[in-house]
Each structure stands twice: as C-alpha cells, then as structure tokens.
Amino acid sequence: MKKASELIASQKPWVVLTGAGISTESGIPDFRSKNTGLWEQYDPMWVLSTDALVKRPEVFYGTGLRILMRFENARPNPAHEVLAEWEKRGLVEAVITQNIDSLHQKAGSQKVLEIHGHLRSAHCMHCGNKYPMQEIQSKVQKREIPPRCSCGGQIRPDVVLFGDLLPPDFEKAQVLAHRFPMIVIGSSLTVSPANLLPRYARKLIIINLESTPYDYRADIVLHGKAGETLTALD
Ligand code: OAD
C-alpha cells in the first residue's frame, strides 16, 4: 500500500480506467463476479446486443432495459468520491469508464470519458432526434415496443451495445492511455477493445477483488475492495 501511494505521488497525473467493480459498493451488481454477476443470470452479450435491439425488441426493451436501468437510484460510493477528490488535487488527469451509471459525474469528477456510452439520453435510429431516457421508459410502460420517434424510427438508448461501434470517447481514451500512467479499478479486463488500453500505459496499477489477465504486466496489483483500497491510499 505504501509503495502504491509513493508511486501515485511520484508519477502524477494518472488516467484511471474503471469497470463495473467500482460500482458494486453502490449496490449495482457487476457482470462477471461469481454468484452476484449478471452474467450468471442472463446472457447480457445477446440481450444487450444490436441483434436483440432490432430482431427481438420485446427482449431488449424488457429484460435488456431492466439490466441497463439496475442502477437508477444508486449513489456514488467512497471510491468514486476519492477519484473526484484526486482530480481536484491534480493526481487524476481523467477517468475512462466502461460504466454507464454516471456515478463518477455524480461524485464530482469533471473529466470522464464514457467509452460504453451512458443512459442519460436516447436517440432515434432513423432521424437521429435526441430524447431523454425517460421517453423510452414511459413508452415501454405503455407497451409501445419498440418505442417510436415522431418520424416512425425506433428510439434506443445512447449506450454501446454488443455489435455497436465505440463512441469518439474511445479514441480520446487511447490518446490518454498513451500519455499517462494508468490505474485500473474494478474491471475483469476481459472485454475488448477497452481491455487493450492498459497495454499502452507506461506505469500500471490494478485494484480489483480478483486476478485479471493483466496482473502480470502491472507495477502494482492490489486485491481488495475499491472503496476501502482507495480510501486507504488517500
Ligand atoms: P466485470 O463484471 O467483467 O468485472 C468486474 C470486476 O470487478 C471483477 O473482476 C470483480 O472481481 C471486480 N469487483 C467486484 N466488486 C469489486 C469491488 N468492490 N472492488 C474491486 N473490485 C471489484 O465488469 P467490467 O470489466 O466493467 O459492456 O465489464 C466490462 C464490460 O462487460 C461492461 O462495460 C459491459 C459488459 O459486457 C457493455 O455492456 C458494452
């Protein structure tokens, strides 16, 4: 822990890559942890795919939307709060997140790259018209599936589904990953291309409950809960 604190202070600023594990202490189950991971209950890879969105809208706007909205009332936890504080202190350059829960912003982080999109808004797949996310929810509640734009096109959330291209934030994340040392927090580092980002980093710290395929490349690996570990490092 002391070695990690010293490295963080000596190499600042850092770019931080977060995954679902940083939000489990906010009550949001992650995808792949044993027993609690969503992966064990559904096959999110298909339910949250462009294939389901278009070919099986009742599954996407039913089960898929429930998976996506599982964090609706979640609040940031100490891990999100420490990162926001580190940004203010100049220790963190930016947070790159695979999460769509907006908890970094809610904790006060200003520079957040959302490489898997977010659930604050939606858009029409035909004319591109923007909608608040609530529009989808209220149409689905009225059994309008798929929800439709005034032009007749289908409305979908601004989140990255399997089969989608990544948003422009991913290119910005690649640039940052080349320029700054990286701390990875709460990611199994199994989903590509997000898991390629740590490869570029000249220094790497991994904070995760379980081992990851990148542990062997890291300068320091801390196995523990994100909230407790970051609070101890603070
Ligand atoms: P995963 O569920 O694959 O990995 C979460 C990791 O966090 C696991 O290795 C856990 O051991 C660890 N973990 C859980 N709770 C923790 C805690 N309190 N403190 C520290 N570590 C903890 O989630 P991601 O790596 O984010 O993509 O998954 C990547 C992508 O897979 C997601 O963004 C999503 C999914 O398919 C899309 O939906 C496009």
mmCIF file of C-alpha atoms and ligand atoms in Angstrom:
data_model
loop_
_atom_site.group_PDB
_atom_site.id
_atom_site.type_symbol
_atom_site.label_atom_id
_atom_site.label_comp_id
_atom_site.label_asym_id
_atom_site.label_seq_id
_atom_site.Cartn_x
_atom_site.Cartn_y
_atom_site.Cartn_z
ATOM 1 C CA MET A 1 0.000 0.000 0.000
ATOM 2 C CA LYS A 2 2.862 2.383 0.916
ATOM 3 C CA LYS A 3 4.623 1.554 -2.359
ATOM 4 C CA ALA A 4 1.408 2.331 -4.288
ATOM 5 C CA SER A 5 0.931 5.691 -2.523
ATOM 6 C CA GLU A 6 4.522 6.643 -3.313
ATOM 7 C CA LEU A 7 4.204 5.613 -6.963
ATOM 8 C CA ILE A 8 0.945 7.563 -7.344
ATOM 9 C CA ALA A 9 2.517 10.699 -5.863
ATOM 10 C CA SER A 10 5.722 10.432 -7.924
ATOM 11 C CA GLN A 11 4.110 9.740 -11.329
ATOM 12 C CA LYS A 12 1.051 12.055 -11.234
ATOM 13 C CA PRO A 13 -1.191 12.757 -13.028
ATOM 14 C CA TRP A 14 -2.791 9.365 -13.708
ATOM 15 C CA VAL A 15 -5.546 8.281 -16.017
ATOM 16 C CA VAL A 16 -7.987 5.894 -14.326
ATOM 17 C CA LEU A 17 -9.871 3.103 -16.123
ATOM 18 C CA THR A 18 -12.925 1.887 -14.208
ATOM 19 C CA GLY A 19 -15.276 -1.053 -14.657
ATOM 20 C CA ALA A 20 -18.405 -2.424 -13.039
ATOM 21 C CA GLY A 21 -16.482 -3.428 -9.882
ATOM 22 C CA ILE A 22 -16.162 0.203 -8.772
ATOM 23 C CA SER A 23 -19.956 0.447 -8.561
ATOM 24 C CA THR A 24 -20.755 -2.814 -6.717
ATOM 25 C CA GLU A 25 -20.334 -0.955 -3.397
ATOM 26 C CA SER A 26 -23.121 1.353 -4.660
ATOM 27 C CA GLY A 27 -25.377 -1.710 -4.907
ATOM 28 C CA ILE A 28 -25.043 -2.319 -8.655
ATOM 29 C CA PRO A 29 -24.131 -5.942 -9.443
ATOM 30 C CA ASP A 30 -21.208 -6.325 -11.843
ATOM 31 C CA PHE A 31 -21.218 -8.567 -14.899
ATOM 32 C CA ARG A 32 -18.834 -11.409 -14.074
ATOM 33 C CA SER A 33 -18.256 -11.843 -10.302
ATOM 34 C CA LYS A 34 -19.154 -15.332 -9.063
ATOM 35 C CA ASN A 35 -22.725 -15.623 -7.657
ATOM 36 C CA THR A 36 -23.588 -11.935 -7.939
ATOM 37 C CA GLY A 37 -22.511 -11.209 -11.516
ATOM 38 C CA LEU A 38 -25.263 -10.573 -14.055
ATOM 39 C CA TRP A 39 -23.570 -12.937 -16.459
ATOM 40 C CA GLU A 40 -24.815 -15.852 -14.351
ATOM 41 C CA GLN A 41 -28.465 -14.773 -14.579
ATOM 42 C CA TYR A 42 -28.728 -13.723 -18.240
ATOM 43 C CA ASP A 43 -26.607 -13.730 -21.360
ATOM 44 C CA PRO A 44 -26.163 -9.944 -21.491
ATOM 45 C CA MET A 45 -23.909 -10.339 -24.501
ATOM 46 C CA TRP A 46 -27.004 -11.177 -26.517
ATOM 47 C CA VAL A 47 -29.757 -9.367 -24.549
ATOM 48 C CA LEU A 48 -27.689 -6.147 -24.800
ATOM 49 C CA SER A 49 -26.850 -6.527 -28.482
ATOM 50 C CA THR A 50 -27.890 -4.674 -31.624
ATOM 51 C CA ASP A 51 -29.253 -8.034 -32.779
ATOM 52 C CA ALA A 52 -31.759 -8.174 -29.882
ATOM 53 C CA LEU A 53 -32.499 -4.426 -30.241
ATOM 54 C CA VAL A 54 -33.654 -4.892 -33.824
ATOM 55 C CA LYS A 55 -34.805 -8.505 -34.084
ATOM 56 C CA ARG A 56 -36.240 -9.126 -30.596
ATOM 57 C CA PRO A 57 -37.265 -5.665 -29.302
ATOM 58 C CA GLU A 58 -39.562 -7.197 -26.649
ATOM 59 C CA VAL A 59 -36.495 -8.873 -25.076
ATOM 60 C CA PHE A 60 -34.269 -5.791 -25.403
ATOM 61 C CA TYR A 61 -36.841 -3.302 -24.032
ATOM 62 C CA GLY A 62 -37.928 -5.853 -21.384
ATOM 63 C CA THR A 63 -35.007 -7.776 -19.842
ATOM 64 C CA GLY A 64 -32.304 -5.651 -21.522
ATOM 65 C CA LEU A 65 -33.709 -2.367 -20.250
ATOM 66 C CA ARG A 66 -34.077 -3.839 -16.731
ATOM 67 C CA ILE A 67 -30.368 -4.823 -16.782
ATOM 68 C CA LEU A 68 -29.389 -1.364 -18.002
ATOM 69 C CA MET A 69 -31.543 0.520 -15.503
ATOM 70 C CA ARG A 70 -30.472 -1.555 -12.492
ATOM 71 C CA PHE A 71 -28.635 1.411 -11.012
ATOM 72 C CA GLU A 72 -31.333 4.049 -11.331
ATOM 73 C CA ASN A 73 -31.269 5.094 -7.661
ATOM 74 C CA ALA A 74 -27.617 4.256 -6.953
ATOM 75 C CA ARG A 75 -25.387 6.815 -5.264
ATOM 76 C CA PRO A 76 -21.597 7.234 -5.636
ATOM 77 C CA ASN A 77 -19.510 5.341 -3.055
ATOM 78 C CA PRO A 78 -16.173 6.300 -1.430
ATOM 79 C CA ALA A 79 -14.206 5.016 -4.458
ATOM 80 C CA HIS A 80 -15.975 7.451 -6.820
ATOM 81 C CA GLU A 81 -15.545 10.221 -4.243
ATOM 82 C CA VAL A 82 -11.793 9.669 -3.774
ATOM 83 C CA LEU A 83 -11.269 9.812 -7.569
ATOM 84 C CA ALA A 84 -13.193 13.099 -7.817
ATOM 85 C CA GLU A 85 -11.040 14.492 -4.996
ATOM 86 C CA TRP A 86 -7.831 13.255 -6.697
ATOM 87 C CA GLU A 87 -8.832 15.098 -9.871
ATOM 88 C CA LYS A 88 -9.131 18.320 -7.847
ATOM 89 C CA ARG A 89 -5.696 17.676 -6.327
ATOM 90 C CA GLY A 90 -4.076 17.035 -9.724
ATOM 91 C CA LEU A 91 -3.436 13.323 -9.138
ATOM 92 C CA VAL A 92 -6.003 12.258 -11.761
ATOM 93 C CA GLU A 93 -6.000 13.636 -15.310
ATOM 94 C CA ALA A 94 -9.228 11.892 -16.368
ATOM 95 C CA VAL A 95 -11.421 8.883 -15.674
ATOM 96 C CA ILE A 96 -12.111 6.482 -18.535
ATOM 97 C CA THR A 97 -15.124 4.403 -17.577
ATOM 98 C CA GLN A 98 -16.779 1.334 -19.054
ATOM 99 C CA ASN A 99 -19.757 2.047 -16.806
ATOM 100 C CA ILE A 100 -22.968 3.698 -17.934
ATOM 101 C CA ASP A 101 -24.179 4.652 -14.449
ATOM 102 C CA SER A 102 -22.940 8.316 -14.389
ATOM 103 C CA LEU A 103 -21.678 7.787 -10.805
ATOM 104 C CA HIS A 104 -18.296 9.427 -11.486
ATOM 105 C CA GLN A 105 -20.039 12.624 -12.559
ATOM 106 C CA LYS A 106 -22.425 12.392 -9.607
ATOM 107 C CA ALA A 107 -19.373 12.170 -7.298
ATOM 108 C CA GLY A 108 -17.945 15.364 -8.864
ATOM 109 C CA SER A 109 -15.443 14.078 -11.465
ATOM 110 C CA GLN A 110 -15.264 16.613 -14.310
ATOM 111 C CA LYS A 111 -13.200 14.777 -16.929
ATOM 112 C CA VAL A 112 -14.990 11.494 -17.628
ATOM 113 C CA LEU A 113 -14.743 9.542 -20.893
ATOM 114 C CA GLU A 114 -17.647 7.108 -21.221
ATOM 115 C CA ILE A 115 -16.369 4.537 -23.680
ATOM 116 C CA HIS A 116 -19.531 2.398 -23.412
ATOM 117 C CA GLY A 117 -21.875 5.397 -23.618
ATOM 118 C CA HIS A 118 -24.384 6.403 -20.947
ATOM 119 C CA LEU A 119 -28.047 6.231 -20.106
ATOM 120 C CA ARG A 120 -28.846 9.898 -19.719
ATOM 121 C CA SER A 121 -30.313 10.138 -23.216
ATOM 122 C CA ALA A 122 -31.594 8.213 -26.230
ATOM 123 C CA HIS A 123 -31.874 8.836 -29.962
ATOM 124 C CA CYS A 124 -33.944 7.880 -32.987
ATOM 125 C CA MET A 125 -32.134 5.323 -35.143
ATOM 126 C CA HIS A 126 -33.677 6.856 -38.276
ATOM 127 C CA CYS A 127 -33.526 10.674 -37.976
ATOM 128 C CA GLY A 128 -31.127 10.975 -35.004
ATOM 129 C CA ASN A 129 -33.557 13.083 -32.949
ATOM 130 C CA LYS A 130 -32.489 13.185 -29.272
ATOM 131 C CA TYR A 131 -34.758 12.138 -26.407
ATOM 132 C CA PRO A 132 -34.391 11.984 -22.633
ATOM 133 C CA MET A 133 -34.085 8.395 -21.415
ATOM 134 C CA GLN A 134 -37.443 8.733 -19.616
ATOM 135 C CA GLU A 135 -39.145 8.917 -23.028
ATOM 136 C CA ILE A 136 -38.173 5.291 -23.715
ATOM 137 C CA GLN A 137 -39.264 4.202 -20.252
ATOM 138 C CA SER A 138 -42.687 5.859 -20.455
ATOM 139 C CA LYS A 139 -43.354 4.494 -23.960
ATOM 140 C CA VAL A 140 -42.311 0.983 -22.859
ATOM 141 C CA GLN A 141 -44.576 1.251 -19.801
ATOM 142 C CA LYS A 142 -47.440 1.999 -22.225
ATOM 143 C CA ARG A 143 -46.431 -1.169 -24.142
ATOM 144 C CA GLU A 144 -45.163 0.847 -27.130
ATOM 145 C CA ILE A 145 -42.441 -1.665 -28.097
ATOM 146 C CA PRO A 146 -40.249 -0.734 -29.797
ATOM 147 C CA PRO A 147 -40.666 2.926 -28.764
ATOM 148 C CA ARG A 148 -41.041 5.139 -31.852
ATOM 149 C CA CYS A 149 -39.960 8.662 -32.810
ATOM 150 C CA SER A 150 -42.451 11.055 -34.478
ATOM 151 C CA CYS A 151 -40.718 10.099 -37.789
ATOM 152 C CA GLY A 152 -41.528 6.414 -37.190
ATOM 153 C CA GLY A 153 -37.923 5.381 -36.422
ATOM 154 C CA GLN A 154 -37.001 3.263 -33.401
ATOM 155 C CA ILE A 155 -35.698 5.047 -30.282
ATOM 156 C CA ARG A 156 -32.722 3.458 -28.492
ATOM 157 C CA PRO A 157 -30.548 4.424 -25.511
ATOM 158 C CA ASP A 158 -27.188 6.201 -26.060
ATOM 159 C CA VAL A 159 -25.378 3.196 -24.644
ATOM 160 C CA VAL A 160 -22.931 0.964 -26.501
ATOM 161 C CA LEU A 161 -24.452 -2.437 -27.291
ATOM 162 C CA PHE A 162 -22.610 -5.513 -28.498
ATOM 163 C CA GLY A 163 -22.404 -5.003 -32.252
ATOM 164 C CA ASP A 164 -22.091 -1.193 -31.989
ATOM 165 C CA LEU A 165 -19.027 0.862 -32.836
ATOM 166 C CA LEU A 166 -17.430 2.614 -29.855
ATOM 167 C CA PRO A 167 -18.110 6.369 -29.439
ATOM 168 C CA PRO A 168 -15.474 9.100 -30.084
ATOM 169 C CA ASP A 169 -14.593 8.996 -26.366
ATOM 170 C CA PHE A 170 -12.717 5.749 -27.082
ATOM 171 C CA GLU A 171 -10.251 7.488 -29.402
ATOM 172 C CA LYS A 172 -9.674 10.164 -26.769
ATOM 173 C CA ALA A 173 -9.139 7.389 -24.206
ATOM 174 C CA GLN A 174 -6.479 5.808 -26.433
ATOM 175 C CA VAL A 175 -4.597 9.102 -26.592
ATOM 176 C CA LEU A 176 -4.698 9.471 -22.786
ATOM 177 C CA ALA A 177 -3.629 5.851 -22.264
ATOM 178 C CA HIS A 178 -0.502 6.521 -24.320
ATOM 179 C CA ARG A 179 0.310 9.752 -22.486
ATOM 180 C CA PHE A 180 -0.295 8.954 -18.807
ATOM 181 C CA PRO A 181 0.303 6.160 -16.313
ATOM 182 C CA MET A 182 -2.871 4.178 -15.574
ATOM 183 C CA ILE A 183 -4.769 2.880 -12.551
ATOM 184 C CA VAL A 184 -7.381 0.218 -13.406
ATOM 185 C CA ILE A 185 -10.154 -0.202 -10.828
ATOM 186 C CA GLY A 186 -12.872 -2.888 -10.726
ATOM 187 C CA SER A 187 -12.615 -4.356 -14.190
ATOM 188 C CA SER A 188 -12.135 -8.000 -15.178
ATOM 189 C CA LEU A 189 -10.264 -6.622 -18.254
ATOM 190 C CA THR A 190 -11.901 -9.254 -20.427
ATOM 191 C CA VAL A 191 -13.911 -7.050 -22.787
ATOM 192 C CA SER A 192 -12.199 -5.756 -25.911
ATOM 193 C CA PRO A 193 -11.259 -3.165 -27.027
ATOM 194 C CA ALA A 194 -11.467 -1.467 -23.584
ATOM 195 C CA ASN A 195 -9.044 -4.029 -22.176
ATOM 196 C CA LEU A 196 -6.390 -3.003 -24.722
ATOM 197 C CA LEU A 197 -5.982 0.414 -23.064
ATOM 198 C CA PRO A 198 -3.753 -0.766 -20.153
ATOM 199 C CA ARG A 199 -1.289 -2.157 -22.699
ATOM 200 C CA TYR A 200 -0.269 1.343 -23.708
ATOM 201 C CA ALA A 201 0.357 2.657 -20.197
ATOM 202 C CA ARG A 202 3.964 3.225 -19.155
ATOM 203 C CA LYS A 203 3.089 2.542 -15.479
ATOM 204 C CA LEU A 204 0.175 0.364 -14.389
ATOM 205 C CA ILE A 205 -1.586 -0.167 -11.049
ATOM 206 C CA ILE A 206 -4.520 -2.622 -10.847
ATOM 207 C CA ILE A 207 -7.045 -2.547 -7.989
ATOM 208 C CA ASN A 208 -9.509 -5.438 -8.189
ATOM 209 C CA LEU A 209 -11.075 -8.108 -5.972
ATOM 210 C CA GLU A 210 -9.959 -10.921 -8.262
ATOM 211 C CA SER A 211 -6.970 -11.510 -10.528
ATOM 212 C CA THR A 212 -7.082 -10.134 -14.061
ATOM 213 C CA PRO A 213 -5.279 -11.227 -17.230
ATOM 214 C CA TYR A 214 -3.156 -8.047 -16.970
ATOM 215 C CA ASP A 215 -1.830 -8.562 -13.425
ATOM 216 C CA TYR A 216 1.491 -9.835 -14.747
ATOM 217 C CA ARG A 217 2.059 -6.552 -16.609
ATOM 218 C CA ALA A 218 1.248 -4.307 -13.641
ATOM 219 C CA ASP A 219 3.800 -2.490 -11.496
ATOM 220 C CA ILE A 220 1.497 -2.958 -8.501
ATOM 221 C CA VAL A 221 -1.604 -5.154 -8.027
ATOM 222 C CA LEU A 222 -3.857 -4.551 -5.013
ATOM 223 C CA HIS A 223 -6.513 -7.191 -4.394
ATOM 224 C CA GLY A 224 -9.303 -5.618 -2.365
ATOM 225 C CA LYS A 225 -12.489 -3.602 -2.471
ATOM 226 C CA ALA A 226 -12.232 -0.395 -4.467
ATOM 227 C CA GLY A 227 -13.751 1.835 -1.769
ATOM 228 C CA GLU A 228 -11.577 0.539 1.058
ATOM 229 C CA THR A 229 -8.401 0.458 -1.047
ATOM 230 C CA LEU A 230 -8.767 3.973 -2.435
ATOM 231 C CA THR A 231 -9.704 5.363 0.979
ATOM 232 C CA ALA A 232 -6.574 3.736 2.437
ATOM 233 C CA LEU A 233 -4.437 5.191 -0.384
ATOM 234 C CA ASP A 234 -5.957 8.683 0.014
HETATM 235 P P1 OAD B 1 -16.852 -7.264 -14.914
HETATM 236 O O1 OAD B 1 -18.088 -7.680 -14.180
HETATM 237 O O2 OAD B 1 -16.402 -8.106 -16.052
HETATM 238 O O3 OAD B 1 -15.655 -7.182 -13.881
HETATM 239 C C1 OAD B 1 -15.808 -6.549 -12.641
HETATM 240 C C2 OAD B 1 -14.572 -6.843 -11.816
HETATM 241 O O4 OAD B 1 -14.665 -6.081 -10.631
HETATM 242 C C3 OAD B 1 -14.449 -8.320 -11.398
HETATM 243 O O5 OAD B 1 -13.154 -8.792 -11.735
HETATM 244 C C4 OAD B 1 -14.658 -8.285 -9.870
HETATM 245 O O6 OAD B 1 -13.783 -9.183 -9.192
HETATM 246 C C5 OAD B 1 -14.284 -6.869 -9.533
HETATM 247 N N1 OAD B 1 -15.004 -6.317 -8.380
HETATM 248 C C6 OAD B 1 -16.293 -6.507 -7.989
HETATM 249 N N2 OAD B 1 -16.584 -5.772 -6.909
HETATM 250 C C7 OAD B 1 -15.452 -5.082 -6.598
HETATM 251 C C8 OAD B 1 -15.113 -4.148 -5.589
HETATM 252 N N3 OAD B 1 -15.984 -3.761 -4.658
HETATM 253 N N4 OAD B 1 -13.857 -3.637 -5.591
HETATM 254 C C9 OAD B 1 -12.933 -4.021 -6.508
HETATM 255 N N5 OAD B 1 -13.192 -4.910 -7.489
HETATM 256 C C10 OAD B 1 -14.448 -5.428 -7.539
HETATM 257 O O7 OAD B 1 -17.067 -5.741 -15.364
HETATM 258 P P2 OAD B 1 -16.299 -4.906 -16.494
HETATM 259 O O8 OAD B 1 -14.858 -5.275 -16.544
HETATM 260 O O9 OAD B 1 -16.659 -3.491 -16.271
HETATM 261 O O10 OAD B 1 -20.026 -3.835 -21.550
HETATM 262 O O11 OAD B 1 -17.026 -5.420 -17.785
HETATM 263 C C11 OAD B 1 -16.720 -4.810 -18.991
HETATM 264 C C12 OAD B 1 -17.934 -4.737 -19.872
HETATM 265 O O12 OAD B 1 -18.573 -6.004 -19.941
HETATM 266 C C13 OAD B 1 -19.040 -3.833 -19.371
HETATM 267 O O13 OAD B 1 -18.764 -2.462 -19.607
HETATM 268 C C14 OAD B 1 -20.196 -4.296 -20.188
HETATM 269 C C15 OAD B 1 -20.008 -5.793 -20.074
HETATM 270 O O14 OAD B 1 -20.406 -6.515 -21.141
HETATM 271 C C16 OAD B 1 -21.114 -3.478 -22.267
HETATM 272 O O15 OAD B 1 -22.240 -3.545 -21.823
HETATM 273 C C17 OAD B 1 -20.789 -2.989 -23.643
#
